[in-house]
Amino acid sequence: MFTTVLFYLFAAVLVGAAVGVVVARNPVHSALFLVLAFFNSAALWLLLQAEFLAIALVLVYVGAVMVLFLFVVMMLDVNVAALREGFARHAPLGLVVAGLMVVEMFQVLWVRRLGEPALLAHAQPAAVEAGVSNTKALGTLLYTQYAYPFQLAAVVLLIAIVAAIALTMRKRPGLKLQDVSKQVAVTKADRLRIIKVEAEKRP
């Protein structure tokens, strides 16, 4: 009973925060609402005994991605009026997508209520041995049964990072590159000029 109350509490705050992300007029407020949504999502993961996903959501998205978003939003001069010009035009499509998601969630809840054995068999979480945490079980699977796919995913991410750096460093008109050797060889005589100004005497 207490778990059910916590679920509906966190879910209500999560829905409210998600609405706040969309309707907030200030981009900084939208980012803070998104942080609140991530925290409540992590709490729901904890209720599902998926503590690894919960801590990863807090550390990766709240601790890294959202901090980067906040820095970008606060450092850039974001034209809020220009961003909201297409809001009314895309609102019907957004409402249709939101309606489809609500219908799908109700269908899942209805299936669980009916108790279809064929569908519920796939929905039940796998049994975990006593004394083994979710994080330990996930790590065991990643480094034993799924070791090669895990390493392949790491290689794909490495290739993506190298490609992004290569695209950024390519030569193009107007690109300013640093010449480290010239910067190190600079002396104060090349950059600093001391001018002696005669002091004015008051009458």
XYZ file of C-alpha atoms in Angstrom:
203
model
C 0.000 0.000 0.000
C 2.773 2.433 0.926
C 4.641 1.609 -2.298
C 1.506 2.341 -4.325
C 1.122 5.727 -2.628
C 4.760 6.566 -3.371
C 4.332 5.500 -6.984
C 1.345 7.771 -7.577
C 3.070 10.626 -5.733
C 6.242 10.434 -7.795
C 4.249 9.847 -10.985
C 2.094 12.937 -10.355
C 5.158 15.111 -9.735
C 6.808 13.638 -12.838
C 3.828 14.480 -15.046
C 3.661 17.988 -13.581
C 7.386 18.516 -14.180
C 7.068 17.258 -17.761
C 4.255 19.732 -18.389
C 6.401 22.462 -16.830
C 9.229 21.680 -19.257
C 6.924 22.376 -22.184
C 4.935 25.358 -20.926
C 7.653 27.265 -19.035
C 8.481 30.575 -20.707
C 12.055 30.742 -19.386
C 14.496 28.163 -20.849
C 16.326 27.962 -17.510
C 13.051 27.110 -15.766
C 12.402 24.426 -18.393
C 15.808 22.884 -17.715
C 15.165 22.917 -13.946
C 11.762 21.268 -14.490
C 13.560 18.610 -16.535
C 15.961 18.019 -13.627
C 12.939 17.522 -11.360
C 11.454 15.085 -13.884
C 14.696 13.086 -13.951
C 14.793 12.849 -10.159
C 11.234 11.559 -9.996
C 11.962 9.075 -12.791
C 14.918 7.824 -10.758
C 12.618 7.397 -7.756
C 10.260 5.290 -9.885
C 13.208 3.151 -10.989
C 14.072 2.604 -7.336
C 10.523 1.448 -6.657
C 10.991 -1.087 -9.459
C 14.219 -2.304 -7.776
C 16.324 -1.044 -10.689
C 18.811 0.934 -8.617
C 21.484 0.927 -11.319
C 19.208 2.688 -13.806
C 18.151 5.134 -11.090
C 21.684 6.144 -10.124
C 22.749 6.253 -13.788
C 19.836 8.588 -14.539
C 20.849 10.915 -11.701
C 24.603 10.858 -12.345
C 24.589 10.951 -16.147
C 21.564 13.077 -17.019
C 21.187 15.298 -13.960
C 24.871 15.503 -13.063
C 26.318 15.905 -16.550
C 23.838 16.473 -19.364
C 21.528 18.880 -17.555
C 24.447 20.897 -16.152
C 25.701 21.243 -19.726
C 22.219 22.306 -20.851
C 22.065 24.939 -18.124
C 25.474 26.341 -19.061
C 24.518 26.506 -22.735
C 21.139 28.102 -22.032
C 22.565 30.697 -19.624
C 25.649 31.543 -21.705
C 23.898 31.845 -25.065
C 21.516 34.637 -25.893
C 18.493 32.481 -26.619
C 15.691 34.258 -28.464
C 12.674 32.793 -26.688
C 10.179 34.549 -28.963
C 11.737 32.969 -32.051
C 11.674 29.518 -30.461
C 7.958 29.798 -29.706
C 6.914 30.925 -33.187
C 6.167 27.380 -34.363
C 4.532 26.227 -31.123
C 0.957 26.692 -32.321
C 1.732 25.099 -35.683
C 3.176 21.928 -34.156
C 0.745 21.735 -31.214
C -1.831 19.463 -32.995
C 0.848 16.905 -33.882
C 2.156 16.998 -30.304
C -1.339 16.421 -28.936
C -1.849 13.450 -31.274
C 1.448 11.859 -30.159
C 0.605 12.498 -26.498
C -2.849 10.941 -27.003
C -1.318 7.833 -28.560
C 1.052 7.449 -25.632
C -1.820 7.774 -23.143
C -3.828 5.136 -25.028
C -0.866 2.751 -25.051
C -0.322 3.199 -21.301
C -3.998 2.497 -20.613
C -3.798 -0.625 -22.770
C -0.828 -1.884 -20.739
C -2.673 -1.218 -17.489
C -5.797 -2.913 -18.827
C -3.820 -6.017 -19.865
C -2.275 -6.227 -16.401
C -5.730 -5.883 -14.866
C -7.173 -8.692 -16.995
C -4.213 -10.882 -16.127
C -3.507 -12.391 -19.543
C -1.016 -15.174 -18.710
C 0.675 -15.107 -22.122
C 1.434 -11.379 -21.883
C 2.175 -11.196 -18.172
C 4.741 -13.973 -18.485
C 6.977 -11.607 -20.473
C 6.234 -8.607 -18.243
C 7.381 -10.130 -14.970
C 10.963 -9.250 -13.928
C 13.501 -12.034 -13.777
C 14.076 -13.592 -10.380
C 17.253 -12.476 -8.633
C 19.107 -14.567 -6.090
C 19.009 -13.486 -2.468
C 21.834 -11.120 -1.565
C 22.528 -10.166 -5.209
C 21.768 -6.560 -6.093
C 20.401 -5.392 -9.401
C 23.691 -3.687 -10.192
C 25.721 -6.850 -9.552
C 23.365 -8.956 -11.682
C 23.558 -6.440 -14.525
C 27.357 -6.291 -14.330
C 27.586 -10.068 -14.355
C 25.485 -10.265 -17.508
C 27.379 -7.457 -19.249
C 30.803 -8.978 -18.678
C 29.866 -12.619 -19.273
C 26.933 -13.274 -21.585
C 26.936 -9.866 -23.311
C 30.667 -9.086 -23.154
C 31.191 -8.878 -26.924
C 28.120 -6.702 -27.652
C 29.166 -4.435 -24.767
C 32.677 -3.999 -26.205
C 31.199 -3.492 -29.680
C 29.009 -0.682 -28.343
C 32.106 0.922 -26.793
C 33.925 0.753 -30.151
C 30.933 2.330 -31.931
C 30.887 5.187 -29.401
C 34.643 5.664 -29.846
C 34.216 5.864 -33.628
C 31.444 8.432 -33.147
C 33.697 10.567 -30.920
C 36.578 10.417 -33.417
C 34.228 11.284 -36.295
C 32.800 14.266 -34.382
C 36.304 15.572 -33.660
C 37.335 15.052 -37.282
C 34.303 16.956 -38.555
C 35.009 19.793 -36.125
C 38.699 20.092 -37.022
C 38.279 20.018 -40.795
C 39.552 23.006 -42.760
C 36.907 25.439 -43.907
C 36.704 29.183 -44.646
C 36.788 31.328 -41.542
C 38.144 28.582 -39.274
C 40.732 29.789 -36.759
C 43.209 27.169 -35.574
C 45.775 27.438 -32.814
C 49.486 27.161 -33.595
C 50.965 25.961 -30.331
C 54.592 26.410 -31.435
C 54.014 30.090 -32.266
C 52.184 30.624 -28.985
C 55.049 29.135 -26.981
C 57.703 31.123 -28.900
C 56.052 34.464 -28.161
C 58.047 36.881 -25.995
C 56.856 39.855 -24.015
C 58.514 42.194 -26.505
C 56.187 40.893 -29.237
C 52.984 41.398 -27.271
C 53.690 44.128 -24.699
C 54.580 47.741 -25.373
C 55.231 50.126 -22.518
C 54.450 53.777 -23.195
C 55.728 56.462 -20.891
C 53.154 59.194 -20.453
C 54.098 62.538 -18.992
C 52.153 63.366 -15.882
C 49.997 66.472 -16.162
C 50.547 69.155 -13.594
C 47.508 70.766 -12.065
C 47.417 74.553 -12.340
